[in-house]
PDB file of C-alpha atoms and ligand atoms in Angstrom:
ATOM      1  CA  MET A   1     -89.783 -33.505  26.718  1.00 96.00           C
ATOM      2  CA  MET A   2     -87.405 -35.872  28.563  1.00 98.00           C
ATOM      3  CA  LYS A   3     -84.719 -33.965  30.438  1.00 98.00           C
ATOM      4  CA  LEU A   4     -81.246 -35.451  30.861  1.00 98.00           C
ATOM      5  CA  TRP A   5     -78.397 -34.141  33.030  1.00 98.00           C
ATOM      6  CA  GLY A   6     -74.935 -35.425  32.198  1.00 98.00           C
ATOM      7  CA  ARG A   7     -71.981 -34.977  29.883  1.00 96.00           C
ATOM      8  CA  PRO A   8     -71.241 -36.634  26.541  1.00 96.00           C
ATOM      9  CA  THR A   9     -67.781 -37.764  27.750  1.00 95.00           C
ATOM     10  CA  SER A  10     -69.182 -39.866  30.611  1.00 96.00           C
ATOM     11  CA  THR A  11     -69.710 -43.554  29.869  1.00 97.00           C
ATOM     12  CA  CYS A  12     -72.781 -43.530  32.147  1.00 98.00           C
ATOM     13  CA  THR A  13     -74.320 -40.629  30.217  1.00 98.00           C
ATOM     14  CA  GLN A  14     -73.360 -42.261  26.897  1.00 98.00           C
ATOM     15  CA  ARG A  15     -75.432 -45.318  27.857  1.00 98.00           C
ATOM     16  CA  VAL A  16     -78.479 -43.069  28.150  1.00 98.00           C
ATOM     17  CA  LEU A  17     -77.716 -41.019  25.009  1.00 98.00           C
ATOM     18  CA  TRP A  18     -77.321 -44.199  22.921  1.00 98.00           C
ATOM     19  CA  THR A  19     -80.553 -45.720  24.326  1.00 98.00           C
ATOM     20  CA  LEU A  20     -82.545 -42.524  23.758  1.00 98.00           C
ATOM     21  CA  ALA A  21     -81.321 -42.424  20.160  1.00 98.00           C
ATOM     22  CA  GLU A  22     -82.263 -46.077  19.552  1.00 98.00           C
ATOM     23  CA  ALA A  23     -85.701 -45.511  21.102  1.00 98.00           C
ATOM     24  CA  GLU A  24     -86.094 -42.255  19.127  1.00 98.00           C
ATOM     25  CA  VAL A  25     -87.084 -40.351  22.260  1.00 98.00           C
ATOM     26  CA  PRO A  26     -86.513 -36.586  22.020  1.00 98.00           C
ATOM     27  CA  TYR A  27     -84.628 -35.090  24.948  1.00 98.00           C
ATOM     28  CA  GLU A  28     -83.028 -31.956  26.262  1.00 98.00           C
ATOM     29  CA  LEU A  29     -79.465 -32.373  27.591  1.00 98.00           C
ATOM     30  CA  THR A  30     -78.179 -30.116  30.360  1.00 98.00           C
ATOM     31  CA  LEU A  31     -74.396 -30.351  30.656  1.00 98.00           C
ATOM     32  CA  ALA A  32     -73.593 -31.236  34.255  1.00 98.00           C
ATOM     33  CA  SER A  33     -70.506 -32.519  36.069  1.00 96.00           C
ATOM     34  CA  ALA A  34     -68.443 -31.943  39.177  1.00 96.00           C
ATOM     35  CA  THR A  35     -65.250 -33.096  37.512  1.00 95.00           C
ATOM     36  CA  MET A  36     -65.270 -32.412  33.768  1.00 94.00           C
ATOM     37  CA  GLY A  37     -65.914 -29.381  31.606  1.00 93.00           C
ATOM     38  CA  GLU A  38     -65.553 -28.193  28.038  1.00 90.00           C
ATOM     39  CA  ASN A  39     -61.760 -28.569  28.014  1.00 89.00           C
ATOM     40  CA  GLY A  40     -61.154 -31.513  30.309  1.00 90.00           C
ATOM     41  CA  HIS A  41     -60.786 -32.579  33.921  1.00 92.00           C
ATOM     42  CA  VAL A  42     -60.566 -30.353  36.995  1.00 93.00           C
ATOM     43  CA  TRP A  43     -57.391 -32.307  37.884  1.00 93.00           C
ATOM     44  CA  LEU A  44     -55.772 -30.575  34.900  1.00 91.00           C
ATOM     45  CA  GLY A  45     -57.058 -27.176  35.990  1.00 91.00           C
ATOM     46  CA  HIS A  46     -60.178 -27.014  33.824  1.00 92.00           C
ATOM     47  CA  THR A  47     -63.572 -25.655  34.859  1.00 94.00           C
ATOM     48  CA  PRO A  48     -66.301 -28.274  35.359  1.00 96.00           C
ATOM     49  CA  TYR A  49     -69.804 -27.899  33.909  1.00 96.00           C
ATOM     50  CA  GLY A  50     -71.116 -27.850  37.506  1.00 97.00           C
ATOM     51  CA  GLY A  51     -74.815 -28.002  38.268  1.00 96.00           C
ATOM     52  CA  VAL A  52     -74.624 -31.182  40.345  1.00 98.00           C
ATOM     53  CA  ASP A  53     -74.107 -29.628  43.779  1.00 97.00           C
ATOM     54  CA  THR A  54     -77.241 -27.440  43.810  1.00 97.00           C
ATOM     55  CA  LEU A  55     -80.090 -28.221  46.215  1.00 98.00           C
ATOM     56  CA  ALA A  56     -82.405 -28.714  43.225  1.00 98.00           C
ATOM     57  CA  TYR A  57     -80.100 -31.296  41.649  1.00 98.00           C
ATOM     58  CA  LEU A  58     -79.347 -33.079  44.927  1.00 98.00           C
ATOM     59  CA  ALA A  59     -83.102 -33.344  45.554  1.00 98.00           C
ATOM     60  CA  MET A  60     -83.296 -35.345  42.300  1.00 98.00           C
ATOM     61  CA  ASN A  61     -80.049 -37.276  42.758  1.00 98.00           C
ATOM     62  CA  PRO A  62     -78.546 -37.197  46.278  1.00 98.00           C
ATOM     63  CA  ASN A  63     -75.283 -38.653  44.935  1.00 98.00           C
ATOM     64  CA  GLY A  64     -74.528 -35.487  42.981  1.00 98.00           C
ATOM     65  CA  SER A  65     -73.455 -37.789  40.157  1.00 98.00           C
ATOM     66  CA  ILE A  66     -74.570 -38.041  36.533  1.00 98.00           C
ATOM     67  CA  PRO A  67     -76.714 -39.015  34.701  1.00 98.00           C
ATOM     68  CA  THR A  68     -80.198 -38.156  35.969  1.00 98.00           C
ATOM     69  CA  ILE A  69     -83.430 -37.962  33.952  1.00 98.00           C
ATOM     70  CA  ASP A  70     -86.771 -36.258  34.471  1.00 98.00           C
ATOM     71  CA  ASP A  71     -89.419 -37.815  32.247  1.00 98.00           C
ATOM     72  CA  GLY A  72     -92.539 -35.720  32.782  1.00 98.00           C
ATOM     73  CA  GLY A  73     -91.912 -35.550  36.536  1.00 98.00           C
ATOM     74  CA  PHE A  74     -90.605 -39.121  36.865  1.00 98.00           C
ATOM     75  CA  ILE A  75     -87.060 -38.724  38.139  1.00 98.00           C
ATOM     76  CA  LEU A  76     -84.456 -41.463  37.932  1.00 98.00           C
ATOM     77  CA  TRP A  77     -80.688 -41.843  38.443  1.00 98.00           C
ATOM     78  CA  GLU A  78     -78.335 -44.834  37.970  1.00 98.00           C
ATOM     79  CA  SER A  79     -77.552 -45.180  34.284  1.00 98.00           C
ATOM     80  CA  ASN A  80     -78.451 -48.850  33.833  1.00 98.00           C
ATOM     81  CA  ALA A  81     -81.808 -48.284  35.560  1.00 98.00           C
ATOM     82  CA  ILE A  82     -82.411 -45.368  33.194  1.00 99.00           C
ATOM     83  CA  VAL A  83     -81.497 -47.510  30.163  1.00 99.00           C
ATOM     84  CA  ALA A  84     -83.861 -50.273  31.342  1.00 98.00           C
ATOM     85  CA  TYR A  85     -86.664 -47.745  31.966  1.00 98.00           C
ATOM     86  CA  ILE A  86     -86.343 -46.152  28.525  1.00 98.00           C
ATOM     87  CA  ALA A  87     -86.248 -49.551  26.824  1.00 98.00           C
ATOM     88  CA  ARG A  88     -89.312 -50.858  28.659  1.00 98.00           C
ATOM     89  CA  ARG A  89     -91.330 -47.684  28.291  1.00 98.00           C
ATOM     90  CA  TYR A  90     -90.456 -46.625  24.745  1.00 98.00           C
ATOM     91  CA  ALA A  91     -88.990 -49.456  22.661  1.00 98.00           C
ATOM     92  CA  PRO A  92     -89.355 -52.919  24.266  1.00 98.00           C
ATOM     93  CA  LYS A  93     -89.455 -54.799  20.953  1.00 98.00           C
ATOM     94  CA  LYS A  94     -86.441 -53.055  19.478  1.00 98.00           C
ATOM     95  CA  LEU A  95     -84.326 -52.997  22.630  1.00 98.00           C
ATOM     96  CA  PHE A  96     -84.970 -56.455  24.166  1.00 98.00           C
ATOM     97  CA  GLY A  97     -87.310 -58.233  21.763  1.00 98.00           C
ATOM     98  CA  GLY A  98     -90.238 -57.561  24.141  1.00 98.00           C
ATOM     99  CA  SER A  99     -89.212 -60.725  26.035  1.00 98.00           C
ATOM    100  CA  GLU A 100     -88.914 -60.894  29.833  1.00 98.00           C
ATOM    101  CA  GLN A 101     -86.204 -63.532  29.526  1.00 98.00           C
ATOM    102  CA  ILE A 102     -84.120 -61.450  27.138  1.00 98.00           C
ATOM    103  CA  PHE A 103     -84.697 -58.458  29.419  1.00 98.00           C
ATOM    104  CA  ALA A 104     -83.305 -60.483  32.348  1.00 98.00           C
ATOM    105  CA  HIS A 105     -80.210 -61.267  30.265  1.00 98.00           C
ATOM    106  CA  THR A 106     -79.787 -57.566  29.494  1.00 98.00           C
ATOM    107  CA  LEU A 107     -79.871 -56.786  33.231  1.00 98.00           C
ATOM    108  CA  LYS A 108     -77.264 -59.477  33.826  1.00 98.00           C
ATOM    109  CA  TRP A 109     -74.830 -57.968  31.311  1.00 98.00           C
ATOM    110  CA  MET A 110     -75.492 -54.397  32.422  1.00 98.00           C
ATOM    111  CA  MET A 111     -74.735 -55.356  36.030  1.00 98.00           C
ATOM    112  CA  TRP A 112     -71.671 -57.356  34.917  1.00 98.00           C
ATOM    113  CA  VAL A 113     -70.185 -54.314  33.219  1.00 98.00           C
ATOM    114  CA  ASN A 114     -70.309 -52.276  36.415  1.00 98.00           C
ATOM    115  CA  TYR A 115     -68.037 -54.622  38.332  1.00 98.00           C
ATOM    116  CA  SER A 116     -66.033 -56.112  35.440  1.00 98.00           C
ATOM    117  CA  LEU A 117     -65.204 -53.364  32.952  1.00 98.00           C
ATOM    118  CA  GLU A 118     -65.964 -50.060  34.694  1.00 97.00           C
ATOM    119  CA  PRO A 119     -63.288 -50.200  37.445  1.00 98.00           C
ATOM    120  CA  ALA A 120     -60.681 -51.044  34.800  1.00 98.00           C
ATOM    121  CA  MET A 121     -61.740 -48.308  32.395  1.00 97.00           C
ATOM    122  CA  SER A 122     -61.989 -45.741  35.157  1.00 96.00           C
ATOM    123  CA  ALA A 123     -58.386 -46.458  36.250  1.00 97.00           C
ATOM    124  CA  LEU A 124     -57.144 -46.504  32.644  1.00 97.00           C
ATOM    125  CA  ILE A 125     -58.733 -43.212  31.634  1.00 95.00           C
ATOM    126  CA  ASN A 126     -57.444 -41.529  34.794  1.00 95.00           C
ATOM    127  CA  HIS A 127     -53.880 -42.761  34.399  1.00 97.00           C
ATOM    128  CA  LEU A 128     -53.705 -42.185  30.633  1.00 96.00           C
ATOM    129  CA  GLU A 129     -55.582 -38.915  30.327  1.00 92.00           C
ATOM    130  CA  ARG A 130     -57.117 -37.193  33.312  1.00 93.00           C
ATOM    131  CA  LEU A 131     -54.489 -37.155  36.054  1.00 95.00           C
ATOM    132  CA  PRO A 132     -51.621 -34.658  35.944  1.00 95.00           C
ATOM    133  CA  ALA A 133     -48.580 -36.261  34.276  1.00 93.00           C
ATOM    134  CA  GLY A 134     -46.687 -36.683  37.574  1.00 95.00           C
ATOM    135  CA  LYS A 135     -49.487 -38.723  39.137  1.00 96.00           C
ATOM    136  CA  ARG A 136     -49.933 -41.210  36.292  1.00 97.00           C
ATOM    137  CA  SER A 137     -48.648 -44.743  36.810  1.00 97.00           C
ATOM    138  CA  VAL A 138     -47.482 -47.055  34.028  1.00 97.00           C
ATOM    139  CA  GLN A 139     -47.822 -49.982  36.440  1.00 98.00           C
ATOM    140  CA  VAL A 140     -51.480 -49.193  37.199  1.00 98.00           C
ATOM    141  CA  VAL A 141     -52.170 -48.964  33.461  1.00 98.00           C
ATOM    142  CA  GLU A 142     -50.582 -52.372  32.898  1.00 98.00           C
ATOM    143  CA  GLU A 143     -52.527 -53.996  35.757  1.00 98.00           C
ATOM    144  CA  TRP A 144     -55.896 -52.766  34.465  1.00 98.00           C
ATOM    145  CA  ARG A 145     -55.004 -53.452  30.829  1.00 98.00           C
ATOM    146  CA  GLN A 146     -54.580 -57.094  31.812  1.00 98.00           C
ATOM    147  CA  VAL A 147     -57.986 -57.065  33.532  1.00 98.00           C
ATOM    148  CA  MET A 148     -59.582 -55.668  30.362  1.00 98.00           C
ATOM    149  CA  VAL A 149     -57.931 -58.358  28.234  1.00 98.00           C
ATOM    150  CA  GLU A 150     -59.227 -61.046  30.609  1.00 98.00           C
ATOM    151  CA  LYS A 151     -62.788 -59.670  30.508  1.00 98.00           C
ATOM    152  CA  MET A 152     -62.763 -59.144  26.735  1.00 98.00           C
ATOM    153  CA  THR A 153     -61.597 -62.741  26.335  1.00 98.00           C
ATOM    154  CA  LEU A 154     -64.625 -63.807  28.385  1.00 98.00           C
ATOM    155  CA  LEU A 155     -66.821 -61.860  25.938  1.00 98.00           C
ATOM    156  CA  GLU A 156     -65.036 -63.504  22.992  1.00 98.00           C
ATOM    157  CA  GLY A 157     -66.240 -66.830  24.410  1.00 98.00           C
ATOM    158  CA  GLN A 158     -69.782 -65.509  24.738  1.00 98.00           C
ATOM    159  CA  PHE A 159     -69.799 -64.484  21.060  1.00 98.00           C
ATOM    160  CA  ALA A 160     -69.129 -68.101  20.104  1.00 98.00           C
ATOM    161  CA  ARG A 161     -72.636 -68.765  21.511  1.00 97.00           C
ATOM    162  CA  SER A 162     -74.599 -65.783  20.167  1.00 98.00           C
ATOM    163  CA  PRO A 163     -73.898 -62.834  17.859  1.00 98.00           C
ATOM    164  CA  TYR A 164     -75.094 -60.278  20.436  1.00 98.00           C
ATOM    165  CA  LEU A 165     -74.791 -60.451  24.213  1.00 98.00           C
ATOM    166  CA  ALA A 166     -78.431 -61.261  24.971  1.00 98.00           C
ATOM    167  CA  GLY A 167     -78.989 -63.488  21.947  1.00 97.00           C
ATOM    168  CA  GLU A 168     -79.607 -63.241  18.234  1.00 98.00           C
ATOM    169  CA  ALA A 169     -80.403 -59.525  18.071  1.00 98.00           C
ATOM    170  CA  PHE A 170     -79.035 -56.221  19.317  1.00 98.00           C
ATOM    171  CA  SER A 171     -80.390 -55.236  22.748  1.00 98.00           C
ATOM    172  CA  ILE A 172     -79.567 -52.917  25.637  1.00 98.00           C
ATOM    173  CA  ALA A 173     -77.233 -55.688  26.899  1.00 98.00           C
ATOM    174  CA  ASP A 174     -74.760 -54.584  24.225  1.00 98.00           C
ATOM    175  CA  ILE A 175     -74.764 -50.891  25.099  1.00 98.00           C
ATOM    176  CA  PRO A 176     -72.717 -50.563  28.338  1.00 98.00           C
ATOM    177  CA  PRO A 177     -70.070 -53.165  27.361  1.00 98.00           C
ATOM    178  CA  ALA A 178     -69.609 -51.696  23.898  1.00 98.00           C
ATOM    179  CA  ILE A 179     -69.058 -48.219  25.331  1.00 98.00           C
ATOM    180  CA  ALA A 180     -66.360 -49.475  27.718  1.00 98.00           C
ATOM    181  CA  ILE A 181     -64.663 -51.491  24.969  1.00 98.00           C
ATOM    182  CA  GLN A 182     -64.776 -48.662  22.438  1.00 98.00           C
ATOM    183  CA  ARG A 183     -63.062 -46.512  25.065  1.00 98.00           C
ATOM    184  CA  PHE A 184     -60.448 -49.224  25.580  1.00 98.00           C
ATOM    185  CA  GLU A 185     -59.849 -49.322  21.809  1.00 98.00           C
ATOM    186  CA  HIS A 186     -59.257 -45.569  21.824  1.00 97.00           C
ATOM    187  CA  CYS A 187     -56.604 -46.090  24.513  1.00 97.00           C
ATOM    188  CA  ARG A 188     -54.551 -48.026  21.901  1.00 96.00           C
ATOM    189  CA  LEU A 189     -53.207 -50.519  24.429  1.00 98.00           C
ATOM    190  CA  ASP A 190     -51.978 -53.981  23.490  1.00 98.00           C
ATOM    191  CA  ARG A 191     -54.472 -56.810  23.363  1.00 98.00           C
ATOM    192  CA  PRO A 192     -54.690 -60.158  21.571  1.00 98.00           C
ATOM    193  CA  ARG A 193     -56.792 -60.554  18.431  1.00 98.00           C
ATOM    194  CA  LEU A 194     -60.404 -61.205  19.434  1.00 98.00           C
ATOM    195  CA  PRO A 195     -62.126 -61.761  16.076  1.00 98.00           C
ATOM    196  CA  ARG A 196     -65.670 -62.315  17.323  1.00 98.00           C
ATOM    197  CA  LEU A 197     -65.566 -59.333  19.651  1.00 98.00           C
ATOM    198  CA  GLU A 198     -64.089 -57.188  16.861  1.00 98.00           C
ATOM    199  CA  ASN A 199     -66.874 -58.332  14.545  1.00 98.00           C
ATOM    200  CA  TRP A 200     -69.520 -57.453  17.188  1.00 98.00           C
ATOM    201  CA  LEU A 201     -68.005 -53.986  17.678  1.00 98.00           C
ATOM    202  CA  ALA A 202     -67.899 -53.443  13.901  1.00 98.00           C
ATOM    203  CA  ARG A 203     -71.600 -54.402  13.633  1.00 98.00           C
ATOM    204  CA  LEU A 204     -72.465 -51.964  16.425  1.00 98.00           C
ATOM    205  CA  GLY A 205     -70.346 -49.370  14.636  1.00 98.00           C
ATOM    206  CA  GLU A 206     -72.876 -49.393  11.807  1.00 98.00           C
ATOM    207  CA  ARG A 207     -75.578 -48.058  14.122  1.00 98.00           C
ATOM    208  CA  GLU A 208     -76.227 -44.346  13.815  1.00 98.00           C
ATOM    209  CA  ALA A 209     -76.467 -43.850  17.595  1.00 98.00           C
ATOM    210  CA  PHE A 210     -73.060 -45.480  18.105  1.00 98.00           C
ATOM    211  CA  ARG A 211     -71.470 -43.388  15.360  1.00 98.00           C
ATOM    212  CA  ARG A 212     -72.808 -40.220  16.890  1.00 98.00           C
ATOM    213  CA  HIS A 213     -72.337 -40.721  20.637  1.00 98.00           C
ATOM    214  CA  ILE A 214     -69.705 -43.425  21.110  1.00 98.00           C
ATOM    215  CA  ALA A 215     -67.317 -43.776  18.175  1.00 97.00           C
ATOM    216  CA  PRO A 216     -65.607 -40.347  18.130  1.00 96.00           C
ATOM    217  CA  ARG A 217     -62.380 -40.194  20.098  1.00 94.00           C
ATOM    218  CA  ASP A 218     -63.251 -36.808  21.583  1.00 92.00           C
ATOM    219  CA  LYS A 219     -66.294 -38.360  23.298  1.00 92.00           C
ATOM    220  CA  HIS A 220     -63.804 -40.172  25.524  1.00 92.00           C
ATOM    221  CA  PHE A 221     -60.729 -38.000  25.812  1.00 81.00           C
ATOM    222  CA  SER A 222     -61.716 -34.358  25.962  1.00 67.00           C
TER     223      SER A 222
HETATM  224  N1  LIG B 301     -73.344 -46.247  38.884  1.00 91.99           N
HETATM  225  C1  LIG B 301     -73.652 -44.860  38.571  1.00 91.99           C
HETATM  226  C2  LIG B 301     -72.351 -44.105  38.537  1.00 91.99           C
HETATM  227  C3  LIG B 301     -72.568 -42.616  38.498  1.00 91.99           C
HETATM  228  C4  LIG B 301     -71.249 -41.927  38.282  1.00 91.99           C
HETATM  229  O1  LIG B 301     -70.281 -42.130  39.046  1.00 91.99           O
HETATM  230  N2  LIG B 301     -71.176 -41.117  37.230  1.00 91.99           N
HETATM  231  C5  LIG B 301     -69.926 -40.478  36.890  1.00 91.99           C
HETATM  232  C6  LIG B 301     -69.797 -40.327  35.381  1.00 91.99           C
HETATM  233  S1  LIG B 301     -69.738 -41.926  34.581  1.00 91.99           S
HETATM  234  C7  LIG B 301     -69.881 -39.111  37.524  1.00 91.99           C
HETATM  235  O2  LIG B 301     -70.877 -38.615  38.072  1.00 91.99           O
HETATM  236  N3  LIG B 301     -68.686 -38.501  37.501  1.00 91.99           N
HETATM  237  C8  LIG B 301     -68.435 -37.238  38.134  1.00 91.99           C
HETATM  238  C9  LIG B 301     -68.923 -36.054  37.393  1.00 91.99           C
HETATM  239  O3  LIG B 301     -68.780 -35.968  36.162  1.00 91.99           O
HETATM  240  O4  LIG B 301     -69.422 -35.129  38.075  1.00 91.99           O
HETATM  241  C10 LIG B 301     -74.384 -44.799  37.213  1.00 91.99           C
HETATM  242  O5  LIG B 301     -74.179 -45.709  36.411  1.00 91.99           O
HETATM  243  O6  LIG B 301     -75.164 -43.866  36.976  1.00 91.99           O
END
């Protein structure tokens, strides 16, 4: 069975959990993290799940980060690479229409998320939730909120061209952006109305995998 190391509150792990659910691949999750545990962040005095600083783990993933998978001895880290691997190996038709061109578009959006949405969401979650109260900055929150609004407005424009990010159908291109944006929605920060983006998120919200791994607030804030 596929083995996955990570934590359900990490956006990178959520990408893999959502993809595994869509591809209907059974897996065994080992909770692992240097920074987060059952009750929250080490910055707030909580105990992390651990498991990422052992020699065995570092031999699989020298970064000591999550997620990592072991699929019958094939070991891989870097969440978007894992998502692409699972899609290609287990559900190419469902997850990118079995088309090399659509697959290339999915890579484009998955890479875009890492430099467009992730830095913003990382700063927001830290300054709203994970840092001790005295270290949180309202100004930092406002700066990154504006970045999120700018990037979500870019997506609003994309949805005028196609109902999903890589075209007419759901694909792995939608997974990393939707996770970041769902997290932003849970932050309850101001943003303009973005009707097409809201409609896209509502359509994704009908998917069982999204309901289970991404929608609940405690998947982002515990
Ligand atoms: N680009 C990497 C980032 C890996 C990464 O930084 N993962 C975060 C969680 S999203 C992590 O390991 N955080 C520290 C921890 O929980 O130990 C990926 O997408 O896999």
